[in-house]
Amino acid sequence: MARLVMKFGGTSVADIDCIRNVARHVKREVDAGHQVAVVVSAMSGVTDQLVAWCREGAALHDAREYDAVVSSGEQVTAGLLAIVLEGIGINARSWQGWQLPILTSNAHGAARILDVNGAELLKRFKERQEVAVIAGFQGMHKETGRITTLGRGGSDTSAVAVAAAIQAERCDIYTDVDGVYTTDPRVVPRARRLSKIAFEEMLELASLGAKVMQVRSVELAMVHNVRIFVRSSFEKPEDIDPHGTPPGTLICGEEEIVEQQVVTGIAFSKDEAQISIRRVQDKPGVAAAIFGPLAEANINVDMIVQNVSADGATTDLTFTVPDADYQRAIDVLAKSRAAIGYERLDGQSDVAKISVIGIGMRSHAGVAAQAFKALAERGINIRAITTSEIKFSILIDEAYTELAVRTLHSLYGLDKV
Ligand code: ASP
Ligand code: MG
């Protein structure tokens, strides 16, 4: 017997038929003797609609009321799933965030989970074999008692937090893809599904735009060592052997990964713009004069590359910002020109960032050098490079994104054979 959390996203609960399908997945695990807590999202499209209504109500609205509105989508699916489960003979009870409770910070719209009370769920597993159906995405502010939400995609985080609270053996994320891939299969048809990936690697992939899971949920899983299994909800529940290993990707601690490849995955983003500041003074305080105003304007700066000055007086500094903030960043820098002191601003928004990720890089030299050579052979120019312990990123012309990703995917042996 195991204790499991099963999380179903919006497309998996899109209508009553889908919810029946979810109920059969739950039944399979219950019949196998497992204790089950289910976490559900709102039906697909519902949260978008609720957000749109809030905006229509008033462009500037109170975040506490936004949370009161947008949390309602999950309330509906939790209740419906409990109804359908009971209908097929399974004890089930729905739980809103405030009922359990799931206590959070008061950052309405982007609250952080502080504590999940799992004791009542454990008691009911034992005494009544009751399945808990928990509304994802929502919690309750610890002091005011008001409903909070966790930010878009937050049901993943709810699921991981519940799994940690009840010490589940695994948190199964049922979604519309059957796992985590080496890169986007739409760009590289030979992308492979990974059977395992380490938390740290998933964190890099998730924050770089692989939209499988909310980044915060992976952080939380890493802290509490919650094993996550990403799998498809569209498989026929009856076809799955509850004691076998279904297709999917296990996100786990690196000690669980026996055959570690040097490179695990490649992420890319076309949503990047490059800004170069030419001939800035090479003296203390200049970086602060540049990045201070950008931070105040809430502009997220990513890759930062600064040259060592050749003449001892001035240098060039290059960094990237999201495409959407490009013009604002240029404006901010133009306004601060006197304070910073530079000769010229150059910028370009048709650039892309490609990141190569793998914990094996810690112990292997020359991984990035291979990439530089392979890209040079394809005539792809590298504009900037940054590295960290388990990742390196390069900035290139956007037009070469697909070619570069495919080239690197083959180079590191990631292609499906
Ligand atoms: N329903 C929420 C959203 O669409 C939370 C979630 O699905 O994870 O963002
Ligand atoms: Mg999601």
Coordinates of C-alpha atoms and ligand atoms in Angstrom, one line a residue:
M1 CA 0.0 0.0 0.0
A2 CA 1.2 3.5 -0.9
R3 CA 0.1 7.0 -0.2
L4 CA -0.3 9.0 -3.4
V5 CA -1.2 12.5 -4.6
M6 CA -2.8 12.6 -8.0
K7 CA -3.0 16.0 -9.6
F8 CA -5.2 16.7 -12.7
G9 CA -4.8 19.9 -14.8
G10 CA -7.5 21.9 -16.6
T11 CA -7.6 19.9 -19.8
S12 CA -8.0 16.7 -17.8
V13 CA -11.1 18.0 -16.1
A14 CA -12.5 20.0 -19.0
D15 CA -16.0 18.5 -18.8
I16 CA -18.0 15.8 -17.0
D17 CA -16.7 13.1 -19.4
C18 CA -13.2 14.1 -18.6
I19 CA -14.0 14.1 -14.9
R20 CA -15.4 10.6 -15.2
N21 CA -12.1 9.5 -16.8
V22 CA -10.2 11.1 -13.9
A23 CA -12.5 9.2 -11.4
R24 CA -11.6 6.0 -13.1
H25 CA -7.9 6.8 -12.7
V26 CA -8.5 7.4 -9.0
K27 CA -10.6 4.2 -8.7
R28 CA -7.7 2.2 -10.2
E29 CA -5.3 3.4 -7.4
V30 CA -7.9 3.0 -4.7
D31 CA -8.7 -0.5 -5.8
A32 CA -5.0 -1.3 -5.7
G33 CA -5.1 -0.4 -2.0
H34 CA -3.5 3.0 -2.1
Q35 CA -4.5 6.0 0.1
V36 CA -5.2 8.9 -2.3
A37 CA -5.4 12.6 -2.2
V38 CA -6.5 14.2 -5.5
V39 CA -5.7 17.9 -6.4
V40 CA -7.6 19.4 -9.2
S41 CA -7.4 22.5 -11.4
A42 CA -10.3 24.5 -12.8
M43 CA -11.9 23.2 -16.0
S44 CA -9.7 24.4 -18.9
G45 CA -10.4 28.0 -19.9
V46 CA -12.4 28.8 -16.7
T47 CA -9.6 30.6 -14.8
D48 CA -8.9 32.7 -17.9
Q49 CA -12.6 33.7 -18.1
L50 CA -12.6 34.6 -14.4
V51 CA -9.5 36.7 -14.7
A52 CA -11.0 38.5 -17.7
W53 CA -14.2 39.2 -15.7
C54 CA -12.2 40.8 -12.9
R55 CA -10.4 43.0 -15.4
E56 CA -13.7 43.9 -17.1
G57 CA -15.1 44.8 -13.6
A58 CA -12.3 47.2 -13.0
A59 CA -8.9 47.5 -14.6
L60 CA -7.4 48.1 -11.2
H61 CA -9.1 45.8 -8.7
D62 CA -8.4 44.6 -5.2
A63 CA -6.3 41.5 -5.2
R64 CA -8.3 40.0 -2.4
E65 CA -11.5 40.1 -4.5
Y66 CA -9.6 38.8 -7.5
D67 CA -8.7 35.8 -5.4
A68 CA -12.3 35.4 -4.2
V69 CA -13.3 35.2 -7.9
V70 CA -10.6 33.2 -9.5
S71 CA -10.4 30.5 -6.8
S72 CA -14.0 29.5 -7.6
G73 CA -13.0 27.4 -10.7
E74 CA -11.2 24.8 -8.5
Q75 CA -14.1 24.8 -6.0
V76 CA -16.4 23.5 -8.8
T77 CA -14.1 20.8 -10.1
A78 CA -13.3 19.5 -6.6
G79 CA -17.0 19.2 -5.8
L80 CA -17.8 17.6 -9.1
L81 CA -15.1 15.0 -8.8
A82 CA -16.2 14.1 -5.3
I83 CA -19.8 13.6 -6.7
V84 CA -18.6 11.4 -9.6
L85 CA -16.4 9.3 -7.3
E86 CA -19.2 8.7 -4.9
G87 CA -21.3 7.8 -7.9
I88 CA -19.0 4.9 -8.7
G89 CA -18.9 3.7 -5.1
I90 CA -15.8 5.5 -3.8
N91 CA -15.8 7.4 -0.5
A92 CA -14.7 10.9 -1.3
R93 CA -14.9 14.4 0.3
S94 CA -13.9 17.7 -1.3
W95 CA -11.7 20.3 0.5
Q96 CA -11.3 24.0 -0.2
G97 CA -8.1 25.6 0.8
W98 CA -9.7 27.3 3.7
Q99 CA -11.3 24.1 5.0
L100 CA -8.2 22.0 5.2
P101 CA -6.7 24.6 5.8
I102 CA -3.8 25.4 3.4
L103 CA -2.3 28.4 5.1
T104 CA -0.5 31.0 3.0
S105 CA 1.2 34.3 3.0
N106 CA -0.9 37.3 2.2
A107 CA 0.5 38.0 -1.2
H108 CA -2.9 37.8 -2.9
G109 CA -2.6 36.5 -6.4
A110 CA 0.8 35.0 -5.8
A111 CA 0.6 33.7 -2.3
R112 CA 3.2 31.2 -0.8
I113 CA 2.1 28.1 1.0
L114 CA 3.2 28.2 4.7
D115 CA 1.5 25.1 6.0
V116 CA -0.8 22.3 5.0
N117 CA -2.8 20.5 7.6
G118 CA -2.6 16.9 6.5
A119 CA -3.7 15.3 9.8
E120 CA -7.4 15.2 9.1
L121 CA -6.7 13.6 5.7
L122 CA -4.6 10.9 7.2
K123 CA -7.3 10.2 9.8
R124 CA -9.9 9.8 7.1
F125 CA -7.7 7.5 5.0
K126 CA -7.4 5.2 7.9
E127 CA -10.8 5.3 9.4
R128 CA -13.0 5.5 6.3
Q129 CA -10.8 4.8 3.2
E130 CA -11.9 8.2 2.1
V131 CA -10.4 9.9 -0.9
A132 CA -9.6 13.6 -0.4
V133 CA -10.4 15.8 -3.3
I134 CA -8.6 19.1 -2.8
A135 CA -9.1 22.3 -4.8
G136 CA -5.7 23.4 -6.1
F137 CA -4.5 26.9 -6.6
Q138 CA -6.0 28.3 -3.4
G139 CA -5.3 28.7 0.2
M140 CA -6.2 30.9 3.1
H141 CA -4.2 33.8 4.6
K142 CA -2.9 32.8 8.0
E143 CA -4.1 36.0 9.8
T144 CA -7.1 37.4 7.9
G145 CA -8.6 34.1 7.0
R146 CA -9.3 35.4 3.4
I147 CA -9.0 33.2 0.4
T148 CA -5.7 33.5 -1.5
T149 CA -4.4 32.0 -4.8
L150 CA -1.0 30.9 -5.7
G151 CA -0.4 32.4 -9.1
R152 CA -1.2 30.9 -12.5
G153 CA -0.4 27.2 -12.7
G154 CA -0.5 27.1 -8.9
S155 CA -2.3 23.7 -8.6
D156 CA 1.0 22.0 -9.2
T157 CA 2.3 23.7 -6.1
S158 CA -0.8 22.8 -4.2
A159 CA -0.2 19.1 -5.1
V160 CA 3.4 19.1 -4.1
A161 CA 2.6 20.8 -0.8
V162 CA -0.1 18.3 0.0
A163 CA 2.2 15.4 -0.9
A164 CA 4.8 16.8 1.5
A165 CA 2.2 17.2 4.3
I166 CA 0.9 13.7 4.1
Q167 CA 4.3 12.2 3.3
A168 CA 3.1 10.7 0.0
E169 CA 5.4 8.3 -1.7
R170 CA 4.8 10.1 -5.0
C171 CA 3.0 13.1 -6.5
D172 CA 1.6 12.1 -9.9
I173 CA 1.0 15.1 -12.2
Y174 CA -1.5 14.0 -14.8
T175 CA -1.4 16.3 -17.8
D176 CA -1.9 16.6 -21.5
V177 CA 1.7 15.5 -22.3
D178 CA 3.1 12.1 -21.3
G179 CA 6.3 13.4 -19.6
V180 CA 9.2 15.8 -19.8
Y181 CA 11.1 15.8 -23.1
T182 CA 14.8 16.5 -23.9
T183 CA 13.5 19.5 -25.8
D184 CA 10.3 20.8 -27.4
P185 CA 9.1 17.9 -29.7
R186 CA 7.4 20.4 -32.0
V187 CA 10.8 21.8 -32.9
V188 CA 12.8 18.6 -32.7
P189 CA 10.7 15.6 -33.7
R190 CA 13.4 13.3 -32.4
A191 CA 13.1 14.7 -28.9
R192 CA 12.9 11.9 -26.4
R193 CA 10.9 11.5 -23.3
L194 CA 13.1 11.4 -20.2
S195 CA 12.5 8.6 -17.8
K196 CA 14.1 10.5 -14.9
I197 CA 15.2 14.1 -14.4
A198 CA 16.8 15.6 -11.3
F199 CA 15.0 18.4 -9.4
E200 CA 17.7 20.9 -10.3
E201 CA 17.6 20.1 -14.0
M202 CA 13.8 20.4 -14.0
L203 CA 14.1 23.7 -12.3
E204 CA 16.3 25.0 -15.0
L205 CA 14.0 23.6 -17.8
A206 CA 10.9 24.9 -16.1
S207 CA 12.2 28.4 -15.6
L208 CA 13.4 28.4 -19.1
G209 CA 10.0 27.9 -20.5
A210 CA 9.3 24.2 -20.7
K211 CA 5.7 24.7 -19.6
V212 CA 5.2 21.4 -18.0
M213 CA 5.1 22.5 -14.4
Q214 CA 4.9 25.7 -12.3
V215 CA 8.5 26.6 -11.3
R216 CA 7.6 27.1 -7.7
S217 CA 6.2 23.6 -7.5
V218 CA 9.6 22.1 -8.5
E219 CA 11.4 24.3 -5.9
L220 CA 9.0 23.1 -3.2
A221 CA 9.5 19.4 -4.3
M222 CA 13.2 19.8 -4.2
V223 CA 13.1 21.3 -0.6
H224 CA 10.8 18.6 0.7
N225 CA 12.2 15.8 -1.5
V226 CA 8.8 15.0 -3.0
R227 CA 9.1 12.7 -6.0
I228 CA 7.0 13.9 -8.9
F229 CA 5.8 11.7 -11.8
V230 CA 4.6 13.5 -14.9
R231 CA 2.2 11.4 -16.9
S232 CA -0.6 11.5 -19.3
S233 CA -4.2 11.7 -18.2
F234 CA -5.5 10.6 -21.6
E235 CA -4.5 7.0 -21.4
K236 CA -7.4 4.7 -20.7
P237 CA -7.4 4.2 -16.9
E238 CA -8.3 0.5 -17.4
D239 CA -5.2 -0.1 -19.5
I240 CA -2.8 0.9 -16.8
D241 CA -1.3 -1.7 -14.4
P242 CA -1.3 0.0 -11.0
H243 CA 1.8 -2.0 -10.1
G244 CA 3.7 -1.5 -13.3
T245 CA 5.7 1.5 -14.6
P246 CA 3.5 3.6 -16.9
P247 CA 5.1 6.0 -19.4
G248 CA 6.1 9.3 -17.9
T249 CA 9.0 11.2 -16.3
L250 CA 10.1 10.9 -12.7
I251 CA 11.4 14.2 -11.2
C252 CA 13.6 13.1 -8.3
G253 CA 16.8 13.6 -6.4
E254 CA 20.0 13.0 -8.4
E255 CA 21.0 10.1 -6.2
E256 CA 18.1 8.2 -7.7
I257 CA 19.4 8.6 -11.3
V258 CA 21.8 5.9 -12.0
E259 CA 22.7 6.4 -15.7
Q260 CA 23.4 10.1 -15.7
Q261 CA 23.9 11.6 -19.1
V262 CA 26.2 14.7 -19.3
V263 CA 23.4 16.7 -21.0
T264 CA 19.8 16.1 -20.1
G265 CA 17.9 18.7 -22.0
I266 CA 17.9 21.8 -24.2
A267 CA 15.6 24.8 -23.6
F268 CA 15.2 27.8 -25.7
S269 CA 13.4 31.1 -25.7
K270 CA 12.8 33.5 -28.5
D271 CA 11.4 36.0 -26.1
E272 CA 14.7 37.7 -25.5
A273 CA 16.1 41.1 -26.5
Q274 CA 19.7 42.2 -26.2
I275 CA 20.9 45.6 -25.1
S276 CA 24.6 46.7 -25.3
I277 CA 25.9 49.8 -23.6
R278 CA 28.9 51.0 -25.4
R279 CA 31.9 52.7 -23.7
V280 CA 30.6 53.0 -20.2
Q281 CA 33.0 54.3 -17.5
D282 CA 35.0 51.4 -16.0
K283 CA 34.7 52.4 -12.4
P284 CA 32.9 51.3 -9.2
G285 CA 29.2 52.0 -9.1
V286 CA 28.5 51.9 -12.8
A287 CA 26.8 48.5 -12.8
A288 CA 24.6 49.7 -9.9
A289 CA 23.7 52.9 -11.9
I290 CA 22.6 50.7 -14.8
F291 CA 20.8 47.8 -13.1
G292 CA 19.3 49.8 -10.2
P293 CA 16.9 51.8 -12.4
L294 CA 16.0 48.7 -14.4
A295 CA 15.1 46.8 -11.2
E296 CA 13.0 49.7 -10.0
A297 CA 11.1 49.6 -13.3
N298 CA 10.5 45.9 -12.6
I299 CA 12.5 44.8 -15.6
N300 CA 14.0 41.3 -15.3
V301 CA 17.6 41.3 -16.5
D302 CA 19.0 37.9 -17.5
M303 CA 22.3 37.3 -19.2
I304 CA 24.9 39.9 -18.2
V305 CA 28.3 40.1 -19.9
Q306 CA 30.8 42.7 -19.2
N307 CA 34.2 43.1 -20.9
V308 CA 37.4 43.7 -19.1
S309 CA 38.3 47.2 -20.2
A310 CA 41.2 47.4 -22.7
D311 CA 42.2 51.0 -22.1
G312 CA 41.4 51.1 -18.4
A313 CA 38.8 53.8 -18.9
T314 CA 35.8 52.4 -20.6
T315 CA 34.2 49.1 -21.4
D316 CA 31.1 47.5 -23.1
L317 CA 28.3 45.9 -21.2
T318 CA 25.7 43.5 -22.7
F319 CA 22.6 42.0 -21.1
T320 CA 19.2 40.6 -22.1
V321 CA 15.7 41.4 -21.1
P322 CA 12.3 39.9 -22.1
D323 CA 11.1 41.1 -25.5
A324 CA 8.1 42.7 -23.9
D325 CA 10.3 44.9 -21.7
Y326 CA 12.7 45.9 -24.4
Q327 CA 11.4 49.4 -25.3
R328 CA 10.9 50.2 -21.6
A329 CA 14.4 49.2 -20.8
I330 CA 15.8 51.4 -23.6
D331 CA 13.8 54.3 -22.3
V332 CA 14.9 53.8 -18.7
L333 CA 18.6 53.7 -19.8
A334 CA 18.2 56.8 -22.0
K335 CA 16.8 58.6 -19.0
S336 CA 19.6 57.6 -16.8
R337 CA 22.3 58.4 -19.4
A338 CA 23.8 61.3 -17.4
A339 CA 24.0 59.2 -14.2
I340 CA 25.5 56.2 -16.0
G341 CA 27.7 57.9 -18.5
Y342 CA 28.0 56.0 -21.8
E343 CA 28.6 56.7 -25.4
R344 CA 25.9 54.7 -27.1
L345 CA 23.1 52.2 -26.7
D346 CA 22.7 49.3 -29.2
G347 CA 19.8 46.9 -29.0
Q348 CA 18.2 44.1 -30.9
S349 CA 15.0 42.1 -30.2
D350 CA 15.4 39.3 -32.7
V351 CA 17.7 37.2 -30.6
A352 CA 17.1 33.9 -28.9
K353 CA 18.6 32.2 -25.9
I354 CA 19.5 28.5 -26.0
S355 CA 20.3 26.7 -22.8
V356 CA 22.0 23.3 -22.4
I357 CA 21.3 21.7 -19.1
G358 CA 22.7 18.7 -17.2
I359 CA 24.1 17.9 -13.8
G360 CA 26.7 15.8 -15.5
M361 CA 28.4 19.1 -16.5
R362 CA 29.7 19.4 -13.0
S363 CA 32.2 16.6 -13.6
H364 CA 32.8 16.9 -17.3
A365 CA 35.0 19.5 -19.0
G366 CA 34.6 20.8 -22.5
V367 CA 30.9 20.4 -22.8
A368 CA 30.3 23.9 -23.9
A369 CA 33.4 23.9 -26.2
Q370 CA 31.8 21.1 -28.3
A371 CA 28.7 23.3 -28.8
F372 CA 30.7 26.3 -29.9
K373 CA 32.5 24.2 -32.5
A374 CA 29.3 22.6 -33.8
L375 CA 27.5 25.9 -34.1
A376 CA 30.5 27.5 -35.9
E377 CA 30.3 24.7 -38.4
R378 CA 26.7 25.7 -39.2
G379 CA 27.7 29.3 -39.5
I380 CA 25.8 30.3 -36.4
N381 CA 27.3 33.3 -34.6
I382 CA 27.3 33.4 -30.8
R383 CA 26.6 36.9 -29.4
A384 CA 27.0 36.1 -25.7
I385 CA 27.6 33.2 -23.4
T386 CA 26.8 32.6 -19.7
T387 CA 27.5 29.5 -17.7
S388 CA 26.6 28.1 -14.3
E389 CA 27.3 24.8 -12.6
I390 CA 24.8 22.7 -14.5
K391 CA 23.9 24.8 -17.5
F392 CA 25.3 27.1 -20.2
S393 CA 23.4 29.5 -22.3
I394 CA 24.2 31.2 -25.6
L395 CA 22.5 34.1 -27.3
I396 CA 22.1 33.9 -31.1
D397 CA 20.1 35.4 -33.9
E398 CA 16.5 34.3 -33.6
A399 CA 16.4 33.0 -37.2
Y400 CA 18.8 30.2 -36.3
T401 CA 17.0 29.0 -33.2
E402 CA 15.6 25.7 -34.7
L403 CA 18.8 24.9 -36.5
A404 CA 20.9 25.5 -33.3
V405 CA 18.6 23.4 -31.1
R406 CA 18.5 20.5 -33.5
T407 CA 22.3 20.7 -33.9
L408 CA 22.9 20.6 -30.2
H409 CA 20.3 17.9 -29.6
S410 CA 22.1 15.6 -32.0
L411 CA 25.6 16.7 -30.7
Y412 CA 24.8 15.6 -27.2
G413 CA 23.3 12.3 -28.1
L414 CA 19.7 13.2 -27.2
D415 CA 18.1 12.2 -30.5
K416 CA 15.6 9.3 -30.4
V417 CA 17.1 6.3 -32.2
Ligands
ASP1 N1 -6.6 27.1 -12.6 C1 -5.3 27.8 -12.3 C2 -4.7 28.4 -13.6 O1 -5.3 28.2 -14.7 C3 -4.4 27.0 -11.6 C4 -3.9 25.8 -12.3 O2 -4.6 25.3 -13.2 O3 -2.9 25.3 -11.9 O4 -3.7 29.0 -13.6
MG2 MG -0.4 23.6 -15.5

